[in-house]
C-alpha cells in the first residue's frame, strides 16, 4: 500500500550484497514509532526478530507470522543444523502467545527445512519466507473482494455514506499488505463506494488511533477516531452500518480472539442489530481447538502500557506520561474472545460464512476426528 505516493510492504528482505545474491537481512517498518515517525529498521538475526515481535515493532497476526518466517530464514543463514533451527523455532514461538499465525508459519518453515539436506536449507528458507509473504497478500486481496461484496449490498440498502467501525489495526500494517479488516474498505474505495471508518483508539497501545488512522489518512480514506467507549453509543444512534475487525486466532467453531475490547464491540453490535464481521485468512484459524475461552492463550502485557500514555508534547517531542496514580495497580490482558454466537460472518479468502460453517474450509491435513 502507499506511504505518500510510494508503494510499501511491511516487511522485505534486504542486504544481498554480502551474501552471493541471497538476502541476509530483513527490513521492517518500526510500528512503535508511527504515526509520528516513519522508520525502517534492519533485522539481522533471529534473536533480533523475536525481540521485534515481542516489542511490537512488527505486530498484527499475519505480519507476526511473516516476521517469524523470516526469523527462521535468518536462523538458517547462521546455522542450518536441526538443533539450531529447533532452537530458533522455540525462541520465536515464545515471543507472543496469542496470534496463531506465528505457530503456523514457524511449523511450516520447520517442517519444510528439516526434510532437506543442510546445504539447501538456507536458500529454501528465504524463498519459503518470501512465499509466505506473497501468499498473505493474495489472501488479503481475496478477503477484500469478498468483504466488498458485503459492503456493496449494505450500501445499496441505505442512502448516503456507509459507516464501518473497526477496532485495533487490521489494516495493511498488520499484514504484509492490504490488511484483513481494512482490505474490504480499500477495495470499496477503489470501486468508488462512499465509505467512512470509525476508528476505535484501542487502548492501551492505541493501534487504532496511531496505526489505523495513519494508514487510512495515507490513502485519503474518510475516518474519525473515537474513544473505545464510544462505539456502543454510535450504534445506538444508527451511525454504524457494520463492524469489521481482524483476529489473532479463530477456533474451528468460529470463536474470534482479537484485540482487547473487541468483545464489547460485538456485544453492542448484537444488541443494536449491527452486523459484526471478522476478516480472517485461514492461517489465523486454529483448527485444533473449539472453545476460544478455554483454549486460547491470552497474552498479558506489561502494566506500564496501561499506566502510561505515549505521544508528542506541544513542542513535538515524544513523551510518555503517567495516567494512573503512583501505587495503583494496572492489569493488561491484550486480547479477548468474542463467542461465535455474536459473530454475523467470518470473511475468509474463500468467501464469507457463518461461524458454524467455517469447517467447510478446514484443510484435510487438519482433520483429526
Ligand atoms: O497486539 P497487536 O497489535 O498485535 O494486535 C493486533 C490485532 O489484534 C489485530 O486486530 C489482529 O492481529 C488482526 S491483524 C490483521
Short mmCIF file of C-alpha atoms and ligand atoms in Angstrom, two decimals:
data_model
loop_
_atom_site.label_atom_id
_atom_site.label_comp_id
_atom_site.label_asym_id
_atom_site.label_seq_id
_atom_site.Cartn_x
_atom_site.Cartn_y
_atom_site.Cartn_z
CA UNK A 1 0.00 0.00 0.00
CA UNK A 2 1.02 3.60 -0.13
CA UNK A 3 3.02 5.90 2.08
CA UNK A 4 2.77 9.23 0.37
CA UNK A 5 2.91 8.16 -3.26
CA UNK A 6 5.36 5.28 -2.69
CA UNK A 7 4.34 1.61 -2.55
CA UNK A 8 5.47 -0.32 0.51
CA UNK A 9 5.07 -3.70 2.12
CA UNK A 10 5.55 -4.00 5.88
CA UNK A 11 8.47 -6.44 5.60
CA UNK A 12 11.02 -7.23 2.90
CA UNK A 13 14.37 -8.98 2.53
CA UNK A 14 17.49 -6.85 2.26
CA UNK A 15 21.28 -6.86 2.15
CA UNK A 16 22.07 -9.28 -0.64
CA UNK A 17 25.43 -7.71 -1.48
CA UNK A 18 27.46 -9.61 1.11
CA UNK A 19 25.88 -12.97 0.59
CA UNK A 20 26.10 -14.12 -3.02
CA UNK A 21 22.77 -12.75 -4.06
CA UNK A 22 20.80 -14.25 -1.15
CA UNK A 23 19.29 -11.76 1.27
CA UNK A 24 20.87 -11.79 4.69
CA UNK A 25 18.84 -9.17 6.49
CA UNK A 26 15.20 -8.18 6.77
CA UNK A 27 13.69 -4.70 6.73
CA UNK A 28 10.63 -3.87 8.78
CA UNK A 29 8.65 -0.70 9.38
CA UNK A 30 9.05 0.08 13.07
CA UNK A 31 5.41 0.38 14.17
CA UNK A 32 6.29 1.62 17.64
CA UNK A 33 7.32 4.93 16.02
CA UNK A 34 4.16 5.52 13.99
CA UNK A 35 2.33 7.78 13.37
CA UNK A 36 4.93 10.35 14.30
CA UNK A 37 7.96 8.90 12.58
CA UNK A 38 8.35 6.54 9.62
CA UNK A 39 11.41 4.44 10.38
CA UNK A 40 12.67 1.33 8.63
CA UNK A 41 14.68 -1.00 10.85
CA UNK A 42 17.06 -3.70 9.68
CA UNK A 43 16.85 -7.08 11.42
CA UNK A 44 19.93 -9.29 11.17
CA UNK A 45 19.33 -12.25 13.49
CA UNK A 46 16.57 -14.50 14.75
CA UNK A 47 17.09 -13.06 18.23
CA UNK A 48 16.51 -9.53 16.90
CA UNK A 49 13.40 -10.73 15.05
CA UNK A 50 11.97 -12.37 18.18
CA UNK A 51 12.62 -9.13 20.02
CA UNK A 52 10.94 -7.03 17.29
CA UNK A 53 7.85 -9.25 17.58
CA UNK A 54 7.83 -9.13 21.40
CA UNK A 55 8.26 -5.34 21.49
CA UNK A 56 5.65 -4.92 18.74
CA UNK A 57 7.86 -3.19 16.18
CA UNK A 58 6.05 -5.68 13.98
CA UNK A 59 2.58 -6.69 15.12
CA UNK A 60 -0.76 -7.92 13.81
CA UNK A 61 -1.29 -11.66 13.40
CA UNK A 62 -0.41 -12.15 9.70
CA UNK A 63 2.64 -9.89 9.92
CA UNK A 64 3.84 -11.69 13.06
CA UNK A 65 3.66 -14.92 11.02
CA UNK A 66 5.62 -13.40 8.12
CA UNK A 67 8.21 -11.95 10.52
CA UNK A 68 8.62 -15.33 12.22
CA UNK A 69 9.16 -16.98 8.82
CA UNK A 70 11.97 -14.52 8.10
CA UNK A 71 13.25 -15.15 11.62
CA UNK A 72 13.66 -18.80 10.65
CA UNK A 73 15.45 -17.74 7.46
CA UNK A 74 17.86 -15.61 9.49
CA UNK A 75 18.47 -18.59 11.77
CA UNK A 76 19.14 -20.89 8.80
CA UNK A 77 21.64 -18.39 7.44
CA UNK A 78 23.66 -18.61 10.64
CA UNK A 79 23.39 -22.33 11.29
CA UNK A 80 21.10 -24.69 9.40
CA UNK A 81 21.58 -27.75 11.59
CA UNK A 82 18.46 -29.37 13.09
CA UNK A 83 19.22 -28.31 16.64
CA UNK A 84 19.80 -24.67 15.72
CA UNK A 85 16.56 -24.49 13.71
CA UNK A 86 14.59 -26.06 16.53
CA UNK A 87 16.03 -23.57 19.00
CA UNK A 88 15.16 -20.69 16.70
CA UNK A 89 11.60 -22.01 16.39
CA UNK A 90 11.25 -22.17 20.18
CA UNK A 91 12.57 -18.64 20.58
CA UNK A 92 10.11 -17.28 18.03
CA UNK A 93 7.18 -19.26 19.44
CA UNK A 94 7.79 -17.72 22.86
CA UNK A 95 7.80 -14.14 21.55
CA UNK A 96 3.98 -13.66 21.55
CA UNK A 97 1.45 -16.31 22.55
CA UNK A 98 -1.94 -15.39 21.07
CA UNK A 99 -1.66 -14.93 17.29
CA UNK A 100 -1.72 -18.45 15.87
CA UNK A 101 -0.15 -17.27 12.60
CA UNK A 102 3.16 -17.34 14.46
CA UNK A 103 2.89 -21.06 15.17
CA UNK A 104 1.52 -21.70 11.68
CA UNK A 105 4.50 -20.01 10.00
CA UNK A 106 7.16 -21.48 12.28
CA UNK A 107 5.79 -25.01 11.87
CA UNK A 108 5.56 -24.60 8.11
CA UNK A 109 9.18 -23.42 7.92
CA UNK A 110 10.47 -26.10 10.25
CA UNK A 111 8.65 -28.95 8.53
CA UNK A 112 9.94 -27.82 5.14
CA UNK A 113 13.55 -27.25 6.22
CA UNK A 114 14.11 -30.35 8.32
CA UNK A 115 13.30 -32.57 5.35
CA UNK A 116 16.14 -31.06 3.31
CA UNK A 117 19.89 -31.61 3.32
CA UNK A 118 21.60 -28.90 5.39
CA UNK A 119 23.31 -27.36 2.36
CA UNK A 120 19.96 -26.47 0.76
CA UNK A 121 18.17 -25.17 3.83
CA UNK A 122 19.27 -21.53 3.84
CA UNK A 123 18.23 -20.73 0.26
CA UNK A 124 14.93 -22.58 0.67
CA UNK A 125 14.23 -20.79 3.97
CA UNK A 126 14.50 -17.39 2.31
CA UNK A 127 12.33 -18.39 -0.63
CA UNK A 128 9.73 -20.02 1.65
CA UNK A 129 9.53 -16.87 3.81
CA UNK A 130 9.06 -14.79 0.66
CA UNK A 131 6.35 -17.22 -0.45
CA UNK A 132 4.51 -16.83 2.86
CA UNK A 133 4.59 -13.06 2.35
CA UNK A 134 3.34 -13.25 -1.23
CA UNK A 135 0.58 -15.65 -0.24
CA UNK A 136 -0.52 -13.30 2.54
CA UNK A 137 -1.00 -10.50 0.02
CA UNK A 138 -3.10 -12.74 -2.25
CA UNK A 139 -5.26 -13.95 0.68
CA UNK A 140 -5.90 -10.41 1.83
CA UNK A 141 -6.85 -9.23 -1.64
CA UNK A 142 -9.38 -12.07 -1.81
CA UNK A 143 -10.73 -11.09 1.63
CA UNK A 144 -11.00 -7.57 0.24
CA UNK A 145 -13.13 -8.74 -2.68
CA UNK A 146 -15.47 -10.85 -0.53
CA UNK A 147 -15.79 -8.11 2.08
CA UNK A 148 -16.50 -5.58 -0.65
CA UNK A 149 -19.45 -7.71 -1.85
CA UNK A 150 -20.93 -7.36 1.65
CA UNK A 151 -20.29 -3.63 1.80
CA UNK A 152 -21.86 -3.13 -1.63
CA UNK A 153 -25.07 -4.85 -0.56
CA UNK A 154 -25.17 -2.79 2.65
CA UNK A 155 -24.60 0.40 0.70
CA UNK A 156 -27.43 -0.43 -1.70
CA UNK A 157 -29.85 -0.86 1.21
CA UNK A 158 -29.34 2.67 2.52
CA UNK A 159 -28.69 6.18 1.33
CA UNK A 160 -25.55 8.21 1.90
CA UNK A 161 -22.20 7.21 3.24
CA UNK A 162 -21.51 3.73 4.59
CA UNK A 163 -20.16 3.84 8.15
CA UNK A 164 -17.86 0.99 9.16
CA UNK A 165 -16.49 0.61 12.66
CA UNK A 166 -13.20 -1.14 13.24
CA UNK A 167 -11.06 -1.87 16.28
CA UNK A 168 -7.29 -2.06 16.69
CA UNK A 169 -5.30 -2.18 13.46
CA UNK A 170 -6.15 -4.91 11.00
CA UNK A 171 -5.07 -2.87 8.02
CA UNK A 172 -2.04 -3.28 5.78
CA UNK A 173 0.33 -2.54 8.65
CA UNK A 174 -0.92 -5.68 10.44
CA UNK A 175 -0.24 -7.88 7.42
CA UNK A 176 2.30 -7.93 4.60
CA UNK A 177 -0.03 -5.79 2.51
CA UNK A 178 -3.72 -4.83 2.16
CA UNK A 179 -4.82 -5.88 5.65
CA UNK A 180 -7.71 -8.10 6.63
CA UNK A 181 -10.49 -5.96 8.14
CA UNK A 182 -9.44 -2.97 6.07
CA UNK A 183 -8.96 -4.85 2.78
CA UNK A 184 -12.72 -4.59 2.03
CA UNK A 185 -12.53 -0.87 2.81
CA UNK A 186 -9.60 -0.30 0.43
CA UNK A 187 -11.35 -2.39 -2.23
CA UNK A 188 -14.60 -0.48 -1.75
CA UNK A 189 -12.89 2.90 -2.02
CA UNK A 190 -11.09 1.81 -5.20
CA UNK A 191 -14.50 0.81 -6.59
CA UNK A 192 -15.90 4.25 -5.79
CA UNK A 193 -18.07 3.40 -2.77
CA UNK A 194 -18.53 6.27 -0.33
CA UNK A 195 -17.28 4.89 2.99
CA UNK A 196 -16.29 6.35 6.31
CA UNK A 197 -14.45 4.43 9.05
CA UNK A 198 -14.98 4.85 12.78
CA UNK A 199 -11.60 4.04 14.27
CA UNK A 200 -11.64 2.88 17.91
CA UNK A 201 -8.47 4.21 19.56
CA UNK A 202 -7.68 0.80 21.13
CA UNK A 203 -6.15 1.44 24.49
CA UNK A 204 -3.68 0.69 25.87
CA UNK A 205 -1.34 0.80 22.87
CA UNK A 206 -3.64 2.82 20.64
CA UNK A 207 -3.18 0.80 17.46
CA UNK A 208 -6.42 2.33 16.14
CA UNK A 209 -5.53 5.93 16.87
CA UNK A 210 -1.92 5.67 15.78
CA UNK A 211 -1.81 2.99 13.07
CA UNK A 212 -5.28 2.60 11.54
CA UNK A 213 -5.84 6.35 11.41
CA UNK A 214 -2.38 6.81 9.88
CA UNK A 215 -2.78 4.26 7.12
CA UNK A 216 -6.30 5.43 6.25
CA UNK A 217 -5.02 9.00 6.09
CA UNK A 218 -2.19 7.93 3.76
CA UNK A 219 -4.87 6.59 1.40
CA UNK A 220 -7.18 9.59 1.76
CA UNK A 221 -9.99 7.50 3.26
CA UNK A 222 -12.56 9.32 5.39
CA UNK A 223 -12.22 8.29 9.02
CA UNK A 224 -12.85 9.51 12.54
CA UNK A 225 -11.01 8.36 15.65
CA UNK A 226 -13.28 7.64 18.61
CA UNK A 227 -12.63 6.53 22.15
CA UNK A 228 -13.05 2.82 22.70
CA UNK A 229 -16.17 3.52 24.73
CA UNK A 230 -17.97 5.48 22.02
CA UNK A 231 -18.75 2.55 19.70
CA UNK A 232 -21.89 1.39 21.52
CA UNK A 233 -23.29 4.92 21.63
CA UNK A 234 -22.78 5.38 17.89
CA UNK A 235 -24.51 2.07 17.21
CA UNK A 236 -27.50 3.06 19.36
CA UNK A 237 -27.84 6.18 17.22
CA UNK A 238 -27.74 4.39 13.87
CA UNK A 239 -24.32 5.69 12.94
CA UNK A 240 -22.66 2.34 12.34
CA UNK A 241 -23.69 0.15 9.39
CA UNK A 242 -21.34 -2.69 10.19
CA UNK A 243 -18.36 -3.65 12.31
CA UNK A 244 -15.33 -5.34 10.73
CA UNK A 245 -12.42 -6.50 12.85
CA UNK A 246 -9.44 -8.77 12.29
CA UNK A 247 -8.44 -11.68 14.52
CA UNK A 248 -5.41 -13.23 16.14
CA UNK A 249 -6.91 -16.68 16.42
CA UNK A 250 -10.27 -18.13 15.46
CA UNK A 251 -11.39 -21.52 16.70
CA UNK A 252 -12.79 -24.22 14.48
CA UNK A 253 -16.32 -23.30 15.57
CA UNK A 254 -15.85 -19.59 14.97
CA UNK A 255 -14.97 -18.03 18.33
CA UNK A 256 -12.96 -14.91 17.48
CA UNK A 257 -10.00 -13.85 19.56
CA UNK A 258 -8.89 -10.30 18.79
CA UNK A 259 -7.55 -7.19 20.49
CA UNK A 260 -8.96 -6.48 23.93
CA UNK A 261 -12.26 -4.59 23.61
CA UNK A 262 -13.45 -6.45 20.52
CA UNK A 263 -15.91 -8.46 22.63
CA UNK A 264 -17.58 -5.28 23.90
CA UNK A 265 -17.98 -4.03 20.33
CA UNK A 266 -19.58 -7.35 19.39
CA UNK A 267 -21.99 -7.17 22.34
CA UNK A 268 -23.04 -3.65 21.40
CA UNK A 269 -23.40 -4.67 17.74
CA UNK A 270 -25.56 -7.66 18.72
CA UNK A 271 -27.79 -5.52 20.93
CA UNK A 272 -28.29 -2.97 18.16
CA UNK A 273 -28.72 -5.33 15.21
CA UNK A 274 -25.49 -4.14 13.60
CA UNK A 275 -23.72 -6.87 11.57
CA UNK A 276 -20.39 -7.88 13.10
CA UNK A 277 -17.77 -9.45 10.81
CA UNK A 278 -14.31 -10.83 11.43
CA UNK A 279 -11.99 -10.80 8.41
CA UNK A 280 -9.68 -13.76 8.73
CA UNK A 281 -7.27 -15.59 6.42
CA UNK A 282 -7.15 -19.37 7.02
CA UNK A 283 -3.68 -19.22 8.69
CA UNK A 284 -5.44 -17.36 11.54
CA UNK A 285 -7.77 -20.29 12.20
CA UNK A 286 -6.65 -22.76 14.84
CA UNK A 287 -8.40 -25.94 13.68
CA UNK A 288 -7.11 -27.80 16.74
CA UNK A 289 -9.41 -26.04 19.20
CA UNK A 290 -13.14 -25.49 19.58
CA UNK A 291 -13.53 -23.42 22.75
CA UNK A 292 -11.97 -19.98 22.49
CA UNK A 293 -12.48 -19.04 26.12
CA UNK A 294 -10.87 -22.21 27.38
CA UNK A 295 -8.20 -22.88 24.80
CA UNK A 296 -6.76 -19.61 23.51
CA UNK A 297 -3.79 -18.27 25.49
CA UNK A 298 -4.37 -14.60 26.21
CA UNK A 299 -1.23 -12.52 26.31
CA UNK A 300 -0.83 -10.47 29.49
CA UNK A 301 1.39 -7.49 28.70
CA UNK A 302 3.26 -5.12 30.97
CA UNK A 303 1.15 -2.93 33.27
CA UNK A 304 3.11 0.14 32.16
CA UNK A 305 1.23 0.05 28.85
CA UNK A 306 -1.92 0.87 30.85
CA UNK A 307 -0.26 3.21 33.34
CA UNK A 308 1.50 5.31 30.72
CA UNK A 309 0.40 7.04 27.53
CA UNK A 310 2.85 7.84 24.74
CA UNK A 311 2.62 10.75 22.31
CA UNK A 312 4.09 14.05 21.21
CA UNK A 313 4.02 17.04 23.52
CA UNK A 314 3.17 20.57 22.39
CA UNK A 315 6.77 21.07 21.21
CA UNK A 316 6.54 17.94 19.07
CA UNK A 317 8.78 15.89 21.34
CA UNK A 318 7.96 12.25 22.06
CA UNK A 319 6.97 11.66 25.64
CA UNK A 320 5.39 9.03 27.88
CA UNK A 321 3.16 10.37 30.63
CA UNK A 322 1.66 8.55 33.58
CA UNK A 323 -2.16 8.50 33.72
CA UNK A 324 -2.81 6.41 36.83
CA UNK A 325 -1.80 7.23 40.39
CA UNK A 326 1.57 6.04 41.66
CA UNK A 327 0.80 2.96 43.71
CA UNK A 328 -2.31 1.88 41.75
CA UNK A 329 -2.03 -1.49 40.09
CA UNK A 330 -2.85 -2.00 36.43
CA UNK A 331 -3.74 -5.19 34.57
CA UNK A 332 -3.20 -5.59 30.86
CA UNK A 333 -4.86 -8.57 29.13
CA UNK A 334 -4.11 -7.88 25.46
CA UNK A 335 -6.87 -9.91 23.76
CA UNK A 336 -10.40 -11.14 24.36
CA UNK A 337 -12.66 -13.77 22.86
CA UNK A 338 -15.90 -12.97 21.09
CA UNK A 339 -18.11 -16.08 21.15
CA UNK A 340 -19.26 -17.32 17.75
CA UNK A 341 -22.90 -16.56 18.62
CA UNK A 342 -22.13 -12.83 18.42
CA UNK A 343 -20.43 -13.05 15.03
CA UNK A 344 -22.55 -12.43 11.92
CA UNK A 345 -19.96 -13.73 9.50
CA UNK A 346 -16.35 -14.64 9.03
CA UNK A 347 -14.83 -13.26 5.84
CA UNK A 348 -12.06 -15.51 4.56
CA UNK A 349 -10.21 -15.71 1.27
CA UNK A 350 -12.79 -18.32 0.18
CA UNK A 351 -15.83 -16.20 0.96
CA UNK A 352 -17.97 -15.17 3.91
CA UNK A 353 -19.80 -17.71 6.07
CA UNK A 354 -21.49 -18.04 9.43
CA UNK A 355 -19.10 -19.21 12.15
CA UNK A 356 -20.73 -22.66 12.24
CA UNK A 357 -19.92 -23.14 8.53
CA UNK A 358 -16.22 -22.40 8.89
CA UNK A 359 -15.22 -26.05 8.92
CA UNK A 360 -16.11 -26.34 5.22
CA UNK A 361 -12.68 -24.77 4.60
CA UNK A 362 -10.68 -26.90 7.03
CA UNK A 363 -7.60 -28.28 5.22
CA UNK A 364 -7.59 -32.09 5.02
CA UNK A 365 -4.24 -32.12 6.88
CA UNK A 366 -6.02 -30.71 9.97
CA UNK A 367 -8.84 -33.25 10.04
CA UNK A 368 -8.06 -35.25 13.12
CA UNK A 369 -11.51 -36.54 14.02
O1 LIG B 1 -1.32 -6.59 19.74
P1 LIG B 1 -1.45 -6.45 18.25
O2 LIG B 1 -1.33 -5.04 17.77
O3 LIG B 1 -0.52 -7.38 17.51
O4 LIG B 1 -2.93 -6.93 17.94
C1 LIG B 1 -3.39 -6.94 16.64
C2 LIG B 1 -4.81 -7.27 16.50
O5 LIG B 1 -5.50 -7.54 17.45
C3 LIG B 1 -5.35 -7.35 15.11
O6 LIG B 1 -6.70 -6.99 15.09
C4 LIG B 1 -5.21 -8.78 14.61
O7 LIG B 1 -3.90 -9.22 14.73
C5 LIG B 1 -5.65 -8.92 13.22
S1 LIG B 1 -4.47 -8.24 12.11
C6 LIG B 1 -4.95 -8.43 10.54
#
